[in-house]
Amino acid sequence: MKVTFHIEYRAGAGQKLCMAGTGETPFVEAAEMHRGEEGRWTLQVTVPPSAGAAGYRYFLVDAGGNTVTAEPREREHRLVPDLPGEACHVYDYWQETLPDIALYSSAFTKAVFARAASAGPPAENSPRTLVIRVPNPRVEKNLHLAIAGNQAVLGCWQPEQAREMDGSDFPEWEIRLNADDITFPLEYKFLLRDAAGQAVRWEAGENRMLKQFPPEAAAATVVVSGYPYRENLPAWKGAGTVIPVFSLRSEQSFGIGDLHDLKLLIDWAEQTNQCLIQVLPVNDTTRTRTRADSYPYSAISIHALHPLYISLTEMGALKDARKRAFYRRVRQTLNAGEEVDYEEVERNKTGYCRDFFAQEGASVLAGDAFRAFWETAQAWLTPYAAFCYYRDRYGTADFSRWGEHATYRPERERQLCAGGGAACPEIAFTCFLQFVLHTQFNAVSEHARRKGVILKGDLPIGIHRTSVEAWTEAALFNGNGQAGAPPDDFSDRGQNWSFPTYNWEVMETDGFRWWKKRLRALEEGFTALRIDHILGFFRIWEIPVDCVEGLCGHFRPALPLTAEEIESRGLPFRDTFLKPRIHRRHAVELFGDAAAEAVETFLAPDGDGYLTLKPFCDTQRKVEALFRERERRDPAAAGIRAGLFAIAGEALFLADPCEPEKYHPRISASGTFAYRELTAEEQQAFDRLSFHFFYERHSAFWKEVALKRLTPMVRCTGMLICGEDLGMIPDSVHEVMNRLHILSLELERAPKTGGREFADLQRLPYASVCTTSTHDMPPLRNWWEEDRERTQRYYRQVLHGEGTAPADCTPELAGQILRNHLSASSMLTVIPLQDWLASSGTLRHPRPQHERINIPANPHHYWRYRMHLSLETLAAADDFNRQIRRLIAESNG
């Protein structure tokens, strides 16, 4: 079919309007449109029947071909399929960014306001067909969009005679009319009707009008895409719960939360009028089968789900009565535990899965469902299964120790997984587990959509350096760097996550295919997504591999300084600024009573009374290795180790690893002995230089970097995207997030406005997610007891309490804090389950110190928090659930 696209747009001098199809196989590549009179642009395209309802977008370029502006990703146009005739004229409009742009994401179109599949009203495909389209995502599931107008074909303005519109391409609604049944001008308006056909509310504003059937389309089909439905409603608001899957507990779970428990949590969300459930990453982290694998942000695969999240109940029962009885006892023991016993859960749950595989595996793998799964998953499942096999064969996930298998060979791994060899049983078991997991997770995802609940996933900023992707796509990663975070409120020594950093330059060569692949994998199960540490897409805190702490990192990419630039800012540059050393007079201050031993054993003279680390301990990694066993025997040795760590970081500047003779100011350098030895004038110069470097120098540079990386990523998904933008935030972060319609994360206790101790919840951006705490923070009751002076200020200034703040965050106070957050100006308020429960005197945890999920300052933290009551008990807590419904209803006004 020949389709002529028409659109009005007032372009500037030298600017051109272009159009391009979207998706993997666009029906049209980027093409320049023809400029007509008065800002009218046209483009004729031959569209193949296979295009169906393919998407497309308009964008504006300058004389050099650079994109000036483009329509928002959430509002892509779509072709109307199955039109009559050989020609069609489409009249579009430039889609501006609307305040409710988030409602066009799949979080709303496929969950909150999702429509049940229906054939829609019968189409009228006459030789002169008029198709009227209008977008409207905010249509409650019990309502339907209709069109009324000044024609008999549209009911002559009678609501009960109005024509029902087809919502099968929701949030687009359309109706097809025979143009010969219309006497122009056509005046019309949209309205919402209930199931009985009664008008609930009319569209706001003036009537719409089509003065004539376009003369250039006299014998063709015409599609008129109208401006969005006009509502006079308050801004949409919703509430939800965040909790890791491993923290869930039900009567059917096996010592750890699983996918069946996630279904129960979704049911509870629906029961309490919540619209969102947020979880932490659910990918496989199995490297050692110990508690070290409990860290959910350290995945070994971006595709594989964690085997511990299999619901044994839904997988099936064992036929062997003796084994059934054994695992029933194990289940009871593990479920009685207050926290997750990771190693026992892993050993016993894996044992159950192996027994079930021995019983049913052959029939499952021979079934049509598994074959269909294999067809779609083999590209990632083959290397993952091979990785797991080698991990267990060699006793380590560190593929550098796999001998001849250390380098990935695609054909060899395909043969390994093809069957028939010694590896076959283990390969088959791994594939079986992933089939069960993906089948169960798809069912959970569909369950959430049916319930109208957004399922929000988590995209970790990194991958583990001994992971499938690091093995199979090594060129994408920088093994000489470690990703982390600079010092902040979570950790004054910085954070070292040990992930390899990304080779973004390589990733860019194929349009960031790897990142798009990650997002599409997540989109299979989730309708919303949290981007962990979104600042990493602007710049990452890269730490040398010989460092343990995060203090000696630097931002990458960055604009390091030359010695001349440093001196131009009032600080005479000296080579000693780069040298990790201390003066002998500081030894006692650093090592205390162990100073003599430390100096004698580990330090060497460096002239003028200075001491530096001896070669055998001149990096933090070397020191860590030396003291690993010693600290087990003698805890006091930790003091010497900490002192040596400090000396390894005793520098004012760090040499850039890629650009010779360029330098980064060391962050938090004011705490070093080297800084204390500067003159007052030099200290002031260093402070000014550091502030400029960390907060001013890179703003425009990092903005350009982030737009280059994030734009193609967010454009490839329909999910609602939220960014975790806490920490050391460059000025350009909020500008980029707003431009790409990425919701920010807002916390009352971590304000982003200077000069405030607590954020004003009524002044938060609407395009944001508000929460009381995150998994990296103490939950509400813990936080209340952490700093009594700060709590007192919060009690008086925010809660308007009188006198001394109570020692405990009482249920009444917790309820008030929840009410304040639910009434915030953010579109979404997501509360940790611990903080919901804090508002109940009967359901709250008896020991709030056990509710902490993570302590970022501890890189070896054991992630084992588990809710103390079952989901069945939670669902039966009528008074508490009624209270939540009331709080949410009150906040929505």
PDB file of C-alpha atoms in Angstrom, residues 726-830:
ATOM      1  CA  LEU A 726      21.517   9.196  44.915  1.00  0.00           C
ATOM      2  CA  GLY A 727      25.016  10.188  45.922  1.00  0.00           C
ATOM      3  CA  MET A 728      27.434  12.644  44.315  1.00  0.00           C
ATOM      4  CA  ILE A 729      25.106  14.014  41.623  1.00  0.00           C
ATOM      5  CA  PRO A 730      26.464  16.084  38.716  1.00  0.00           C
ATOM      6  CA  ASP A 731      24.319  19.075  37.744  1.00  0.00           C
ATOM      7  CA  SER A 732      23.386  17.510  34.415  1.00  0.00           C
ATOM      8  CA  VAL A 733      21.829  14.331  35.854  1.00  0.00           C
ATOM      9  CA  HIS A 734      18.345  15.710  36.390  1.00  0.00           C
ATOM     10  CA  GLU A 735      18.339  17.450  33.013  1.00  0.00           C
ATOM     11  CA  VAL A 736      19.179  14.189  31.233  1.00  0.00           C
ATOM     12  CA  MET A 737      16.681  12.155  33.246  1.00  0.00           C
ATOM     13  CA  ASN A 738      13.905  14.650  32.545  1.00  0.00           C
ATOM     14  CA  ARG A 739      14.742  14.717  28.864  1.00  0.00           C
ATOM     15  CA  LEU A 740      14.574  10.907  28.644  1.00  0.00           C
ATOM     16  CA  HIS A 741      11.534  10.665  30.946  1.00  0.00           C
ATOM     17  CA  ILE A 742      13.378   8.655  33.582  1.00  0.00           C
ATOM     18  CA  LEU A 743      11.798   8.972  37.015  1.00  0.00           C
ATOM     19  CA  SER A 744      14.117  10.080  39.809  1.00  0.00           C
ATOM     20  CA  LEU A 745      14.365   8.556  43.292  1.00  0.00           C
ATOM     21  CA  GLU A 746      13.500  10.864  46.187  1.00  0.00           C
ATOM     22  CA  LEU A 747      14.105  10.342  49.915  1.00  0.00           C
ATOM     23  CA  GLU A 748      13.103  12.680  52.668  1.00  0.00           C
ATOM     24  CA  ARG A 749      16.298  11.925  54.593  1.00  0.00           C
ATOM     25  CA  ALA A 750      18.537  12.490  51.523  1.00  0.00           C
ATOM     26  CA  PRO A 751      17.450  15.865  50.081  1.00  0.00           C
ATOM     27  CA  LYS A 752      18.798  17.029  46.739  1.00  0.00           C
ATOM     28  CA  THR A 753      18.257  20.691  47.575  1.00  0.00           C
ATOM     29  CA  GLY A 754      21.229  22.397  49.176  1.00  0.00           C
ATOM     30  CA  GLY A 755      20.900  23.712  52.695  1.00  0.00           C
ATOM     31  CA  ARG A 756      18.163  21.265  53.733  1.00  0.00           C
ATOM     32  CA  GLU A 757      18.467  18.373  56.144  1.00  0.00           C
ATOM     33  CA  PHE A 758      15.136  16.858  55.101  1.00  0.00           C
ATOM     34  CA  ALA A 759      13.468  17.096  51.710  1.00  0.00           C
ATOM     35  CA  ASP A 760      10.129  18.890  51.335  1.00  0.00           C
ATOM     36  CA  LEU A 761       7.841  16.058  50.212  1.00  0.00           C
ATOM     37  CA  GLN A 762       5.374  18.513  48.715  1.00  0.00           C
ATOM     38  CA  ARG A 763       8.006  19.929  46.372  1.00  0.00           C
ATOM     39  CA  LEU A 764       9.322  16.709  44.877  1.00  0.00           C
ATOM     40  CA  PRO A 765       9.138  16.401  41.083  1.00  0.00           C
ATOM     41  CA  TYR A 766       6.015  14.623  39.871  1.00  0.00           C
ATOM     42  CA  ALA A 767       8.149  12.389  37.652  1.00  0.00           C
ATOM     43  CA  SER A 768       9.712  10.631  40.603  1.00  0.00           C
ATOM     44  CA  VAL A 769       9.487   7.707  42.991  1.00  0.00           C
ATOM     45  CA  CYS A 770       9.327   8.649  46.654  1.00  0.00           C
ATOM     46  CA  THR A 771      10.370   6.199  49.368  1.00  0.00           C
ATOM     47  CA  THR A 772      11.067   6.104  53.091  1.00  0.00           C
ATOM     48  CA  SER A 773      14.290   4.084  52.761  1.00  0.00           C
ATOM     49  CA  THR A 774      16.238   1.842  50.388  1.00  0.00           C
ATOM     50  CA  HIS A 775      17.873  -1.559  50.826  1.00  0.00           C
ATOM     51  CA  ASP A 776      21.203   0.250  51.417  1.00  0.00           C
ATOM     52  CA  MET A 777      19.760   2.233  54.342  1.00  0.00           C
ATOM     53  CA  PRO A 778      18.449   1.375  57.778  1.00  0.00           C
ATOM     54  CA  PRO A 779      14.665   0.922  57.665  1.00  0.00           C
ATOM     55  CA  LEU A 780      12.482   3.519  59.361  1.00  0.00           C
ATOM     56  CA  ARG A 781      12.638   2.152  62.911  1.00  0.00           C
ATOM     57  CA  ASN A 782      16.410   1.561  62.712  1.00  0.00           C
ATOM     58  CA  TRP A 783      16.969   5.052  61.352  1.00  0.00           C
ATOM     59  CA  TRP A 784      14.895   6.581  64.151  1.00  0.00           C
ATOM     60  CA  GLU A 785      17.279   5.127  66.752  1.00  0.00           C
ATOM     61  CA  GLU A 786      20.517   5.733  64.821  1.00  0.00           C
ATOM     62  CA  ASP A 787      21.134   9.429  65.598  1.00  0.00           C
ATOM     63  CA  ARG A 788      19.086  10.856  68.434  1.00  0.00           C
ATOM     64  CA  GLU A 789      19.952  14.486  67.687  1.00  0.00           C
ATOM     65  CA  ARG A 790      18.888  14.179  64.070  1.00  0.00           C
ATOM     66  CA  THR A 791      15.737  12.294  65.092  1.00  0.00           C
ATOM     67  CA  GLN A 792      14.859  15.078  67.485  1.00  0.00           C
ATOM     68  CA  ARG A 793      15.179  17.659  64.725  1.00  0.00           C
ATOM     69  CA  TYR A 794      13.049  15.517  62.414  1.00  0.00           C
ATOM     70  CA  TYR A 795      10.453  15.044  65.138  1.00  0.00           C
ATOM     71  CA  ARG A 796      10.146  18.791  65.742  1.00  0.00           C
ATOM     72  CA  GLN A 797      10.642  20.190  62.214  1.00  0.00           C
ATOM     73  CA  VAL A 798       8.875  17.594  60.068  1.00  0.00           C
ATOM     74  CA  LEU A 799       6.418  15.797  62.336  1.00  0.00           C
ATOM     75  CA  HIS A 800       5.758  18.963  64.371  1.00  0.00           C
ATOM     76  CA  GLY A 801       6.068  17.018  67.610  1.00  0.00           C
ATOM     77  CA  GLU A 802       6.472  18.707  70.971  1.00  0.00           C
ATOM     78  CA  GLY A 803       9.028  17.943  73.643  1.00  0.00           C
ATOM     79  CA  THR A 804      11.466  15.064  73.358  1.00  0.00           C
ATOM     80  CA  ALA A 805      11.078  12.575  70.539  1.00  0.00           C
ATOM     81  CA  PRO A 806      10.083   9.082  71.707  1.00  0.00           C
ATOM     82  CA  ALA A 807      12.955   6.629  71.939  1.00  0.00           C
ATOM     83  CA  ASP A 808      11.150   4.281  69.552  1.00  0.00           C
ATOM     84  CA  CYS A 809       9.373   5.064  66.279  1.00  0.00           C
ATOM     85  CA  THR A 810       5.922   4.147  67.537  1.00  0.00           C
ATOM     86  CA  PRO A 811       3.219   2.763  65.219  1.00  0.00           C
ATOM     87  CA  GLU A 812       1.514   6.148  65.355  1.00  0.00           C
ATOM     88  CA  LEU A 813       4.678   7.983  64.305  1.00  0.00           C
ATOM     89  CA  ALA A 814       5.380   5.450  61.568  1.00  0.00           C
ATOM     90  CA  GLY A 815       1.819   5.896  60.320  1.00  0.00           C
ATOM     91  CA  GLN A 816       2.276   9.657  60.203  1.00  0.00           C
ATOM     92  CA  ILE A 817       5.521   9.280  58.245  1.00  0.00           C
ATOM     93  CA  LEU A 818       3.825   6.916  55.785  1.00  0.00           C
ATOM     94  CA  ARG A 819       0.925   9.329  55.380  1.00  0.00           C
ATOM     95  CA  ASN A 820       3.363  12.164  54.622  1.00  0.00           C
ATOM     96  CA  HIS A 821       5.170  10.099  51.990  1.00  0.00           C
ATOM     97  CA  LEU A 822       1.985   8.848  50.361  1.00  0.00           C
ATOM     98  CA  SER A 823       0.843  12.464  50.076  1.00  0.00           C
ATOM     99  CA  ALA A 824       4.098  13.572  48.460  1.00  0.00           C
ATOM    100  CA  SER A 825       3.977  15.193  45.039  1.00  0.00           C
ATOM    101  CA  SER A 826       5.706  12.174  43.419  1.00  0.00           C
ATOM    102  CA  MET A 827       3.603  10.051  41.068  1.00  0.00           C
ATOM    103  CA  LEU A 828       4.711   6.880  42.877  1.00  0.00           C
ATOM    104  CA  THR A 829       5.395   6.188  46.533  1.00  0.00           C
ATOM    105  CA  VAL A 830       7.083   2.834  47.098  1.00  0.00           C
TER     106      VAL A 830
END
